[in-house]
Amino acid sequence: MKQKQRRINLQPWQDSKTKPYIHLEGVSKEFNGVLAVDDVTLSIFQEEFFSLLGPSGCGKTTLLRMLAGFEMPTKGKIYIDGVDVTRRPAYDRPVNMMFQSYALFPHMTVEQNIAFGLKQERIPKTEIQERVKEVLKLVQMEKYGSRAPHQLSGGQRQRVALARSLVKRPKLLLLDEPLAALDKRLREQTQFELVNIQEKVGITFIMVTHDQEEAMTMSTRLGVMDHGRLRQIATPNEVYEYPNSEYVADFIGSINKFEGLVTKVEDNHILVDSEEAGSEFYVGHSAEAPVGSHVKVAIRPEKMMIDHAAPNQKKNVTKGIVRDIGYLGDVSIYHVELKSGKIVLVTQPNLVRLAERPVTWDDSVYLFWRAENSIVLTA
Amino acid sequence: MKSILRKLKLNFSSPFWVTAIPFGWLLLFFLIPFLIVLKISFSDLRFGLPPYAPLMEWTSEGLLIIKINLTNYTFIGTDSLYLFAYLDSLTIALLGTIGCLCIGYPMAYGIAKASPSKRTILLMLVILPFWTSFLLRVYAWIGILSPQGYINTLLINLGLISTPLSLIDNTFATVLGIIYCYLPFMILPLYAFLEKIDYALLEAAYDLGARPFQAFIRIIWPLSRPGVIAGSLLVFIPAVGEFVIPELLGGSQTLMIGKVIWNEFFTNRTWPVAAALAVIMLVFLILPIAIFQRYQEQQVRFLDAE
């Protein structure tokens, strides 16, 4: 827990004096005239766990492969620990990668697989043995050293692949969808293990994933990618609470959006009149929107309240009829239809048992939220 | 009908019947002919038809006399011609196999790494020579290699040589012919194994610091070894007994065992000696076949485990 505390306090990206450890400068990659990665500039700091998040085909894997040295950028530069590695081949970079398919050598035992990278460096045999043992212990696979990869389960192979990429003590470890091949329960368990291992070894991790939950729980910061571009780089909390664009807001979690017209701009509030919502909103987040501009106001479903009785606030309230309820056990998702016909999602924790639930189908309800819980999306 | 079959235990989908077909095939076309050859190799030479004496004879007193004549084998041991023929055959077959491997491996690797659409075309090109007669293709090499052939004519016209090089009627031409004719048998099994390799393994090796050559030696080569063994045996085994290629390209200089057996059968009409030569050759070849078998079993076990 102490280490966790240190991580939260340590936010090198906030400090302008900290030098980035990994730096990408305007990196682009073209495949047959198609831009897979489009002008990406990104700084990652030492001991960070950075995630590249995006749908398939967004260029995140290409970006990772350029960091590994399997692809050369068409434009731009890549620096690792201050050294320009843009043109260096994969075997000459202080970077190791954990492959999505694990890519374990089928004709070698677990130990031989792990020792492979060390043998390339011509490290003495006794040291190789020691380091292999050490890393096997780290991933809790001490007993499986002499097994062949095909004798291991999926989770065990994943550990071996991690051990093999860690044993060379790289400056940067790349993980290509490291948990995609595991089943859900094992994946959740492994997420925390992977973070713990990363904290123990203190190596900078960059992970590619399409699973937002994975990216949120594991990373210090994440970058949301779309069509080869990085749309937002921020901490998981910032990306969720303050998405900088509609794309990011939609990609992570679900969100309600209302179109409206800015009618008043105050110091730290703006007033938006939304016909779609049938009411006026106060938005408590500073937004660069002048009076008269069209904006979209976004509110997360779990930040909305639902009740039969009218709340004693005049702004940020609207009325609707419950059309559908999705029961997920811990929470329920209410689909509320507004006068304009718009369906709004509201998530509420199930504080009481299902039978006692106050709000039910076809009820007329009020929806309301606090001004600081909504944001204005300008892009 | 079914119940009758069941009563007769003739369930044709049972493992017994499934394996019975290849076993029956081997019995009929391999084991029985071999036993006939083996029988001839133990019999006496005689003039007439067939040119050997039967092994078993009933005398008029009702006695069964079985004569096993081992002199055919001892005779082969006394004449060094046969020993040299065997050694020449093994050497030529080995050189041919190495040649096929050196040329075939890069080709198979190239095909395996080509895009799927190109692969089909390249594999077609490998098989294409089979569409013309084997004999015709070997004859064509005479036209290329002979003193008046294309190579010598070209070199003389270019003024590089004044007298034609002796490219034909020697071991060189025989090995060349074997490489040319047996190359597809090397490429196809090699390709089958190379194509199966996950090339992410190669990237993983680079990632762990292996240069391309090391990555090849430590990853691709060991994983393709079953293909190398299969291809080598498919070339080596028939090449040892090869008759047509040394006959047409080897001249009198090259004495391969296939040609010796032919001479014994058809020129000298000493069938028992020829049969004994064939039996000895088979014994020589059983060894590599056994190795092949063992590797295949290993491979099957490996694939089962996957």
XYZ file of C-alpha atoms in Angstrom:
685
model
C 0.000 0.000 0.000
C 2.866 2.317 0.789
C 4.146 1.938 -2.741
C 0.722 2.826 -4.082
C 0.854 6.030 -2.088
C 4.197 6.891 -3.582
C 2.832 6.372 -7.067
C -0.101 8.662 -6.539
C 2.090 11.429 -5.220
C 4.635 10.913 -7.894
C 3.251 12.528 -10.991
C 6.294 13.372 -13.051
C 4.196 14.609 -15.958
C 2.995 17.453 -13.725
C 6.537 18.574 -13.063
C 8.043 20.467 -15.954
C 11.584 19.828 -14.687
C 11.421 16.016 -14.964
C 13.008 14.711 -18.111
C 10.906 12.200 -20.041
C 12.364 8.691 -20.198
C 10.718 7.667 -23.445
C 10.042 10.392 -25.940
C 8.314 10.184 -29.295
C 8.634 13.236 -31.482
C 6.123 13.574 -34.333
C 6.182 9.877 -35.150
C 4.220 8.764 -38.208
C 4.006 5.432 -39.986
C 2.656 4.864 -43.450
C 1.728 1.474 -44.934
C 1.163 1.642 -48.692
C -0.012 5.217 -48.501
C -2.256 4.649 -45.474
C -1.308 6.444 -42.285
C -1.383 3.925 -39.439
C 0.209 6.293 -36.951
C -0.252 10.001 -37.508
C 2.154 12.503 -35.965
C 2.300 11.151 -32.423
C 4.236 13.122 -29.828
C 4.361 11.490 -26.438
C 6.505 11.616 -23.324
C 6.596 8.762 -20.852
C 8.439 8.917 -17.558
C 10.563 6.449 -15.679
C 8.658 3.673 -13.880
C 5.388 4.655 -15.475
C 2.783 2.089 -16.460
C 1.459 3.661 -19.613
C -1.415 2.213 -21.645
C -2.263 2.802 -25.259
C -5.993 2.323 -25.542
C -8.090 2.249 -28.651
C -10.255 0.138 -30.940
C -8.612 -2.373 -33.267
C -6.934 -0.716 -36.220
C -6.332 2.555 -34.391
C -2.563 2.223 -34.752
C -1.700 1.356 -31.167
C 0.037 -1.909 -32.082
C 1.988 -0.206 -34.868
C 3.163 2.400 -32.374
C 4.264 -0.368 -30.014
C 6.092 -2.192 -32.813
C 7.956 0.986 -33.671
C 9.086 1.253 -30.063
C 10.239 -2.385 -30.221
C 12.090 -1.798 -33.479
C 10.035 -4.108 -35.709
C 8.775 -1.182 -37.750
C 10.674 1.952 -38.667
C 8.776 5.240 -38.490
C 8.169 7.001 -41.793
C 8.686 10.299 -39.984
C 9.680 11.403 -36.507
C 12.123 10.328 -33.818
C 12.082 7.949 -30.865
C 14.272 8.582 -27.813
C 14.832 6.139 -24.974
C 16.653 7.535 -21.949
C 17.891 10.424 -24.042
C 19.303 8.240 -26.832
C 17.908 8.398 -30.348
C 16.948 4.803 -31.222
C 14.769 5.589 -34.237
C 16.907 3.647 -36.714
C 18.149 0.911 -34.410
C 16.997 -2.651 -35.147
C 15.069 -4.614 -32.514
C 18.099 -6.626 -31.374
C 19.997 -3.456 -30.567
C 17.471 -1.710 -28.297
C 17.198 -1.761 -24.498
C 13.577 -2.736 -24.986
C 11.828 -6.057 -24.585
C 8.374 -7.056 -25.623
C 5.803 -9.487 -24.342
C 3.920 -10.771 -27.353
C 0.185 -11.243 -27.510
C 0.674 -14.859 -28.611
C 3.519 -15.074 -26.046
C 5.783 -16.432 -28.842
C 7.483 -18.942 -26.553
C 10.048 -21.084 -28.376
C 8.323 -24.497 -28.595
C 11.577 -26.489 -28.817
C 13.010 -25.080 -25.598
C 12.111 -25.600 -21.965
C 10.846 -22.751 -19.807
C 14.371 -22.177 -18.479
C 15.910 -22.209 -21.947
C 13.286 -19.770 -23.155
C 14.119 -17.348 -20.378
C 17.871 -17.820 -20.733
C 17.737 -17.141 -24.486
C 18.074 -13.380 -24.200
C 20.854 -13.603 -21.622
C 22.846 -16.041 -23.764
C 22.795 -13.480 -26.572
C 24.622 -11.091 -24.251
C 27.282 -13.729 -23.474
C 26.664 -13.548 -19.754
C 28.488 -16.212 -17.680
C 26.556 -19.439 -17.173
C 26.299 -19.197 -13.403
C 24.881 -15.704 -13.604
C 22.377 -16.789 -16.232
C 21.204 -19.593 -13.952
C 20.841 -17.208 -11.041
C 18.904 -14.635 -12.988
C 16.600 -17.237 -14.519
C 15.869 -18.606 -11.056
C 15.248 -15.147 -9.692
C 12.812 -14.169 -12.410
C 11.000 -17.518 -12.215
C 10.472 -16.824 -8.547
C 9.164 -13.358 -9.352
C 6.430 -14.820 -11.554
C 5.895 -17.786 -9.224
C 6.932 -20.424 -11.706
C 9.953 -21.930 -9.909
C 8.610 -25.459 -10.236
C 8.082 -25.332 -13.978
C 11.598 -24.545 -15.197
C 12.123 -27.819 -17.020
C 8.679 -27.984 -18.641
C 8.121 -27.426 -22.338
C 5.767 -24.567 -23.274
C 3.104 -26.933 -24.601
C 2.884 -28.543 -21.162
C 1.755 -25.276 -19.566
C -1.665 -23.679 -19.204
C -2.457 -20.313 -20.777
C -1.866 -18.437 -17.533
C 1.454 -20.190 -16.968
C 2.625 -19.396 -20.495
C 1.754 -15.771 -19.892
C 3.984 -15.775 -16.806
C 6.849 -17.375 -18.696
C 6.519 -14.803 -21.457
C 6.628 -12.040 -18.855
C 9.651 -13.605 -17.167
C 11.460 -13.937 -20.486
C 10.949 -10.268 -21.306
C 11.880 -9.088 -17.796
C 15.045 -11.138 -17.327
C 17.136 -8.839 -19.524
C 16.193 -5.909 -17.273
C 15.193 -3.691 -20.174
C 14.753 0.040 -19.838
C 11.319 -0.347 -21.340
C 8.936 -3.291 -21.406
C 6.277 -3.417 -24.087
C 3.159 -5.496 -23.546
C 0.955 -6.294 -26.518
C -2.504 -7.184 -25.155
C -0.853 -9.198 -22.385
C -4.062 -10.503 -20.868
C -6.220 -10.949 -23.958
C -5.688 -14.717 -24.121
C -6.752 -15.343 -20.520
C -10.290 -15.943 -19.294
C -12.071 -13.196 -17.379
C -11.426 -14.314 -13.808
C -7.747 -15.018 -14.393
C -7.420 -11.727 -16.232
C -8.710 -9.683 -13.294
C -6.369 -11.453 -10.924
C -3.406 -11.054 -13.254
C -4.014 -7.319 -13.708
C -3.020 -6.613 -10.122
C -0.159 -9.084 -10.204
C 1.284 -7.409 -13.258
C 1.123 -4.003 -11.573
C 2.764 -5.425 -8.449
C 5.573 -6.961 -10.490
C 6.068 -3.693 -12.326
C 6.393 -1.829 -9.034
C 8.842 -4.416 -7.751
C 11.176 -4.341 -10.753
C 10.773 -0.613 -11.407
C 10.807 -0.954 -15.186
C 8.809 1.396 -17.403
C 5.870 -0.465 -18.960
C 3.929 0.441 -22.069
C 0.881 -1.700 -22.660
C -1.404 -1.906 -25.652
C -4.985 -2.858 -24.957
C -8.481 -2.461 -26.326
C -9.975 -3.207 -22.903
C -10.734 0.091 -21.134
C -11.204 -1.571 -17.761
C -7.739 -3.091 -18.021
C -6.218 0.247 -18.973
C -8.024 2.067 -16.158
C -7.027 -0.320 -13.365
C -3.423 -0.839 -14.381
C -2.002 2.379 -15.746
C -0.551 5.511 -14.261
C -1.571 7.292 -17.433
C -3.206 6.240 -20.640
C -3.364 7.480 -24.178
C -6.580 7.094 -26.126
C -5.909 6.498 -29.806
C -8.149 6.854 -32.816
C -7.201 6.587 -36.481
C -3.494 6.808 -35.733
C -3.807 9.892 -33.570
C -3.497 10.249 -29.810
C -6.726 11.906 -28.756
C -6.009 12.346 -25.057
C -3.122 11.561 -22.742
C -4.064 11.687 -19.070
C -4.513 9.688 -15.893
C -7.390 7.165 -15.906
C -9.388 9.427 -13.625
C -8.905 12.484 -15.824
C -9.787 10.579 -18.974
C -12.989 9.371 -17.364
C -14.045 12.539 -15.588
C -12.747 15.117 -18.031
C -12.662 13.622 -21.509
C -11.362 16.252 -23.895
C -13.529 15.176 -26.801
C -16.715 13.385 -27.676
C -14.676 10.504 -29.036
C -12.869 9.892 -25.754
C -16.069 10.373 -23.752
C -17.839 7.760 -25.865
C -14.953 5.325 -25.926
C -14.562 5.101 -22.168
C -17.709 4.157 -20.297
C -21.152 5.360 -21.318
C -22.206 8.972 -21.215
C -25.308 11.128 -21.743
C -24.892 14.085 -24.053
C -27.210 17.051 -24.486
C -26.929 19.654 -27.203
C -27.468 23.213 -26.069
C -26.795 26.911 -26.482
C -24.547 28.879 -24.121
C -26.615 31.708 -22.675
C -24.374 33.077 -19.941
C -20.698 32.830 -18.984
C -19.781 33.370 -15.350
C -16.483 33.033 -13.494
C -16.474 29.297 -13.036
C -19.854 28.389 -14.455
C -21.572 28.599 -17.764
C -25.272 28.423 -18.349
C -26.505 26.206 -21.169
C -30.033 26.101 -22.441
C -30.814 22.680 -23.846
C -33.975 22.045 -25.780
C -33.084 18.380 -25.997
C -33.060 18.058 -22.224
C -35.932 20.499 -21.724
C -34.101 22.539 -19.121
C -31.223 24.847 -18.275
C -27.842 23.556 -17.070
C -25.200 25.040 -14.953
C -21.879 23.505 -15.943
C -19.278 23.804 -13.248
C -16.252 23.049 -15.352
C -14.456 25.866 -17.028
C -15.160 25.664 -20.709
C -13.974 27.797 -23.553
C -17.368 28.487 -24.983
C -18.580 32.047 -25.607
C -22.200 33.094 -25.287
C -24.255 31.963 -28.257
C -22.102 28.950 -29.153
C -23.506 25.481 -29.578
C -22.013 22.968 -27.163
C -22.577 19.448 -25.907
C -22.960 18.891 -22.190
C -22.036 15.435 -20.973
C -22.956 13.664 -17.743
C -21.955 10.146 -16.720
C -24.949 7.887 -15.901
C -23.782 7.203 -12.351
C -23.533 10.931 -11.619
C -27.272 11.388 -12.157
C -29.918 10.948 -9.443
C -33.367 9.593 -10.059
C -36.405 10.237 -7.841
C -40.188 10.604 -7.866
C -40.140 13.819 -5.875
C -38.916 17.067 -7.374
C -35.516 18.091 -5.985
C -35.088 21.553 -4.531
C -32.760 22.748 -7.244
C -33.951 24.753 -10.245
C -31.135 24.078 -12.673
C -29.778 20.720 -13.790
C -33.130 19.044 -13.504
C -35.223 17.325 -16.110
C -38.242 15.043 -16.223
C -38.862 11.772 -17.944
C -40.531 8.381 -17.931
C -38.739 5.134 -17.072
C -38.854 2.960 -20.165
C -36.506 0.171 -19.269
C -34.455 -1.075 -16.355
C -31.341 -3.161 -16.700
C -30.673 -5.121 -13.519
C -26.981 -5.986 -13.089
C -27.114 -7.123 -9.463
C -24.976 -4.440 -7.876
C -26.408 -1.617 -9.957
C -29.433 -0.987 -12.124
C -29.417 0.988 -15.353
C -32.561 3.045 -15.919
C -33.464 4.081 -19.441
C -35.432 7.298 -19.033
C -37.229 8.909 -21.964
C -37.356 12.705 -21.905
C -40.061 14.866 -23.463
C -37.854 15.436 -26.517
C -37.757 11.657 -27.054
C -34.124 11.395 -25.979
C -33.217 8.349 -23.902
C -31.007 9.087 -20.889
C -29.121 6.400 -18.989
C -29.001 6.592 -15.205
C -27.027 4.118 -13.115
C -27.991 3.675 -9.491
C -26.555 1.320 -6.909
C -29.130 -1.187 -5.674
C -29.230 -0.088 -2.053
C -32.349 -2.140 -1.353
C -33.559 -5.501 -2.671
C -35.147 -5.668 -6.078
C -38.732 -6.039 -4.767
C -38.441 -2.857 -2.680
C -36.986 -0.759 -5.459
C -38.856 2.581 -5.417
C -38.562 3.440 -9.111
C -40.087 1.062 -11.586
C -41.287 0.830 -15.192
C -43.393 3.707 -16.607
C -42.821 5.873 -13.535
C -42.605 9.578 -14.067
C -39.328 10.660 -12.519
C -37.030 13.643 -12.009
C -33.398 13.417 -13.036
C -30.916 15.789 -11.455
C -27.202 16.234 -10.930
C -24.646 18.586 -9.490
C -23.220 21.331 -11.668
C -19.631 20.217 -11.159
C -20.413 16.689 -12.356
C -21.172 17.661 -15.910
C -18.689 18.830 -18.479
C -18.776 20.660 -21.765
C -17.451 18.809 -24.796
C -16.138 21.187 -27.385
C -14.384 18.782 -29.756
C -27.018 -56.980 -43.649
C -25.482 -54.959 -40.880
C -26.137 -57.642 -38.312
C -24.489 -60.229 -40.515
C -21.461 -57.997 -40.853
C -21.428 -57.555 -37.113
C -21.619 -61.267 -36.581
C -18.738 -61.705 -38.930
C -16.980 -58.885 -37.079
C -16.678 -57.029 -40.349
C -17.170 -53.527 -39.068
C -15.445 -51.561 -41.815
C -15.152 -48.393 -39.782
C -13.226 -50.108 -36.984
C -9.562 -49.177 -36.535
C -8.589 -52.626 -37.754
C -10.054 -52.130 -41.210
C -8.859 -48.558 -41.525
C -5.274 -49.654 -40.975
C -5.833 -52.846 -42.951
C -5.856 -50.953 -46.237
C -2.333 -49.477 -46.036
C -1.073 -52.645 -44.405
C -2.618 -54.724 -47.158
C -1.030 -52.455 -49.732
C 2.399 -52.819 -48.133
C 1.968 -56.564 -47.816
C 0.972 -56.989 -51.443
C 3.369 -54.577 -53.106
C 6.302 -54.443 -50.735
C 6.612 -57.420 -48.429
C 5.646 -60.161 -50.903
C 7.921 -58.881 -53.716
C 10.695 -58.510 -51.167
C 10.212 -62.092 -50.000
C 10.366 -63.256 -53.612
C 13.628 -61.346 -54.103
C 14.917 -62.764 -50.807
C 14.027 -66.261 -51.958
C 15.844 -65.798 -55.258
C 18.900 -64.475 -53.464
C 19.232 -67.815 -51.646
C 18.780 -70.028 -54.678
C 21.158 -71.686 -57.134
C 21.875 -70.294 -60.541
C 20.741 -72.496 -63.415
C 20.196 -72.141 -67.140
C 16.598 -72.066 -68.165
C 13.431 -70.300 -67.179
C 13.413 -68.960 -64.534
C 17.177 -68.726 -64.341
C 17.341 -70.003 -60.770
C 16.614 -73.293 -59.013
C 13.726 -73.630 -56.584
C 14.546 -73.579 -52.866
C 12.306 -76.498 -52.017
C 12.147 -79.836 -53.762
C 10.230 -83.033 -53.139
C 12.341 -86.044 -53.863
C 10.729 -89.214 -55.199
C 11.057 -90.727 -51.715
C 8.785 -88.036 -50.326
C 11.588 -86.058 -48.704
C 11.376 -82.271 -48.660
C 14.756 -80.760 -49.393
C 15.292 -77.080 -48.622
C 18.509 -75.699 -50.002
C 19.688 -72.287 -48.843
C 22.549 -71.121 -50.927
C 24.609 -68.404 -49.239
C 27.304 -68.299 -51.912
C 25.538 -65.411 -53.683
C 26.256 -63.276 -50.649
C 29.796 -64.531 -50.111
C 30.478 -63.977 -53.817
C 29.508 -60.301 -53.453
C 31.987 -60.048 -50.588
C 34.845 -61.428 -52.671
C 34.532 -59.010 -55.588
C 35.494 -55.445 -54.614
C 33.536 -54.143 -57.635
C 30.335 -54.534 -55.647
C 31.731 -52.810 -52.575
C 32.847 -49.853 -54.700
C 29.465 -49.732 -56.390
C 27.781 -49.523 -52.998
C 30.180 -46.843 -51.760
C 29.823 -44.847 -54.987
C 26.043 -45.047 -54.717
C 26.054 -43.832 -51.137
C 28.522 -41.026 -51.936
C 26.618 -39.835 -54.989
C 23.293 -40.023 -53.172
C 24.778 -38.123 -50.227
C 26.237 -35.399 -52.485
C 22.914 -35.155 -54.289
C 21.063 -34.852 -50.981
C 23.398 -32.132 -49.709
C 23.030 -30.297 -53.020
C 19.248 -30.539 -52.858
C 19.277 -29.279 -49.282
C 21.547 -26.313 -50.092
C 19.376 -25.248 -53.017
C 16.019 -26.399 -51.662
C 16.171 -24.849 -48.197
C 16.406 -21.215 -49.306
C 13.748 -21.870 -51.935
C 11.363 -23.476 -49.431
C 12.048 -20.658 -46.958
C 11.338 -18.077 -49.629
C 8.082 -19.770 -50.602
C 6.993 -20.065 -46.960
C 7.623 -16.353 -46.405
C 5.934 -15.232 -49.626
C 2.386 -13.876 -49.571
C -0.295 -16.602 -49.764
C -1.271 -15.710 -53.325
C 2.327 -15.919 -54.538
C 2.895 -19.151 -52.602
C 0.439 -21.091 -54.758
C 2.179 -19.971 -57.940
C 5.655 -20.735 -56.580
C 4.598 -24.211 -55.437
C 3.092 -24.824 -58.865
C 6.427 -23.893 -60.426
C 8.201 -26.390 -58.168
C 5.907 -29.191 -59.321
C 5.771 -28.050 -62.958
C 8.781 -30.123 -64.202
C 6.851 -33.304 -63.318
C 4.510 -32.513 -66.178
C 7.137 -33.609 -68.675
C 8.622 -37.061 -68.783
C 11.402 -37.787 -66.346
C 13.434 -39.460 -69.119
C 13.017 -36.479 -71.394
C 14.274 -34.097 -68.729
C 17.383 -36.195 -68.126
C 17.996 -36.362 -71.891
C 17.750 -32.597 -72.005
C 20.751 -32.404 -69.699
C 22.809 -34.350 -72.261
C 22.047 -31.549 -74.677
C 23.228 -29.001 -72.149
C 26.343 -30.766 -70.831
C 27.757 -32.727 -73.787
C 30.973 -31.530 -75.517
C 28.806 -30.103 -78.327
C 26.182 -28.938 -75.830
C 24.969 -25.463 -75.001
C 27.439 -24.712 -72.201
C 30.552 -25.756 -74.099
C 29.385 -24.053 -77.307
C 28.737 -20.842 -75.426
C 32.075 -20.892 -73.616
C 33.995 -21.658 -76.820
C 32.167 -18.924 -78.742
C 32.967 -16.485 -75.951
C 36.597 -17.505 -76.311
C 36.893 -18.519 -72.665
C 37.990 -22.075 -73.486
C 39.437 -23.713 -76.571
C 38.633 -27.357 -75.909
C 35.265 -28.451 -74.524
C 35.047 -29.147 -70.798
C 34.147 -32.686 -69.882
C 30.891 -31.990 -68.146
C 29.167 -35.258 -68.882
C 29.795 -38.975 -68.366
C 31.172 -38.476 -64.894
C 30.131 -38.303 -61.249
C 29.582 -34.556 -61.489
C 26.892 -34.955 -64.130
C 25.245 -37.752 -62.134
C 25.089 -35.656 -58.972
C 23.794 -32.708 -60.987
C 21.095 -34.890 -62.514
C 20.068 -36.211 -59.111
C 19.882 -32.698 -57.656
C 17.803 -31.529 -60.588
C 15.381 -34.445 -60.551
C 14.905 -34.792 -56.804
C 14.776 -31.111 -55.816
C 10.959 -30.989 -55.510
C 11.075 -33.917 -53.060
C 13.307 -31.785 -50.861
C 11.385 -28.529 -51.246
C 7.882 -29.830 -50.567
C 8.395 -31.397 -47.096
C 10.682 -28.516 -46.115
C 8.057 -26.020 -47.149
C 5.407 -27.925 -45.165
C 7.412 -27.532 -41.970
C 8.700 -23.999 -42.598
C 5.205 -22.785 -43.375
C 3.960 -23.981 -39.980
C 6.491 -21.940 -38.001
C 5.031 -18.891 -36.271
C 7.200 -15.998 -37.426
C 6.424 -14.101 -34.222
C 9.074 -16.461 -32.809
C 11.638 -14.839 -35.080
C 10.592 -11.389 -33.873
C 10.775 -12.620 -30.282
C 14.342 -13.776 -30.936
C 15.303 -10.384 -32.419
C 13.641 -8.697 -29.477
C 15.765 -10.729 -27.079
C 18.919 -9.575 -28.800
C 19.534 -12.223 -31.468
C 20.871 -10.993 -34.783
C 19.112 -12.388 -37.881
C 21.680 -15.170 -38.413
C 21.613 -16.294 -34.780
C 17.828 -16.163 -34.738
C 17.791 -18.412 -37.791
C 20.265 -20.913 -36.332
C 18.606 -21.115 -32.947
C 14.920 -20.854 -33.870
C 14.092 -21.557 -37.502
C 16.653 -24.294 -38.161
C 15.759 -26.512 -35.160
C 12.046 -26.079 -35.808
C 12.456 -27.030 -39.466
C 14.687 -30.050 -38.741
C 11.908 -32.635 -39.184
C 11.381 -31.172 -42.655
C 15.103 -31.377 -43.379
C 15.146 -35.045 -42.355
C 12.009 -35.912 -44.305
C 13.272 -34.129 -47.422
C 16.755 -35.629 -47.169
C 15.422 -39.159 -46.888
C 12.990 -38.637 -49.739
C 15.988 -37.674 -51.866
C 18.626 -39.992 -50.461
C 16.735 -43.303 -50.485
C 15.639 -43.330 -54.131
C 18.920 -41.709 -55.193
C 20.964 -44.649 -53.843
C 19.185 -47.082 -56.143
C 18.965 -44.626 -59.036
C 19.487 -46.265 -62.427
C 18.381 -43.921 -65.200
C 20.419 -40.853 -64.225
C 23.831 -42.586 -63.897
C 23.062 -44.573 -67.034
C 22.407 -41.465 -69.118
C 24.685 -38.887 -67.505
C 27.282 -40.924 -65.614
C 28.874 -42.789 -68.488
C 31.096 -45.808 -67.850
C 32.948 -43.951 -65.092
C 30.062 -44.036 -62.657
C 29.123 -47.399 -61.295
C 26.107 -47.117 -59.103
C 24.485 -50.133 -57.517
C 21.287 -49.707 -59.531
C 23.272 -50.138 -62.714
C 25.151 -53.142 -61.301
C 21.899 -54.852 -60.379
C 20.563 -54.120 -63.877
C 23.680 -55.689 -65.411
C 23.401 -58.773 -63.213
C 19.746 -59.251 -64.081
C 19.721 -58.512 -67.775
C 23.279 -58.822 -69.085
C 24.710 -61.628 -66.970
C 21.330 -63.164 -66.158
C 22.632 -64.027 -62.698
C 19.351 -63.410 -60.908
C 20.423 -64.815 -57.515
C 23.410 -62.449 -57.312
C 21.279 -59.504 -58.425
C 18.689 -60.415 -55.811
C 21.357 -60.628 -53.110
C 22.679 -57.187 -54.149
C 19.161 -55.765 -53.861
C 18.660 -57.321 -50.428
C 21.933 -55.857 -49.147
C 20.968 -52.436 -50.496
C 17.652 -52.636 -48.696
C 19.383 -53.472 -45.431
C 21.598 -50.399 -45.944
C 18.526 -48.230 -46.437
C 16.513 -49.555 -43.518
C 18.719 -47.585 -41.144
C 17.845 -44.105 -42.433
C 14.203 -45.157 -42.789
C 14.180 -46.182 -39.127
C 15.625 -42.793 -38.137
C 12.990 -41.069 -40.211
C 10.286 -43.120 -38.553
C 11.508 -42.174 -35.098
C 11.577 -38.466 -35.907
C 8.107 -38.632 -37.357
C 6.822 -40.253 -34.190
C 8.418 -37.494 -32.144
C 6.838 -34.899 -34.368
C 3.417 -36.490 -33.978
C 3.818 -36.510 -30.214
C 4.865 -32.859 -30.312
C 1.859 -31.872 -32.402
C -0.514 -33.882 -30.219
C 0.667 -32.001 -27.193
C 0.033 -28.624 -28.799
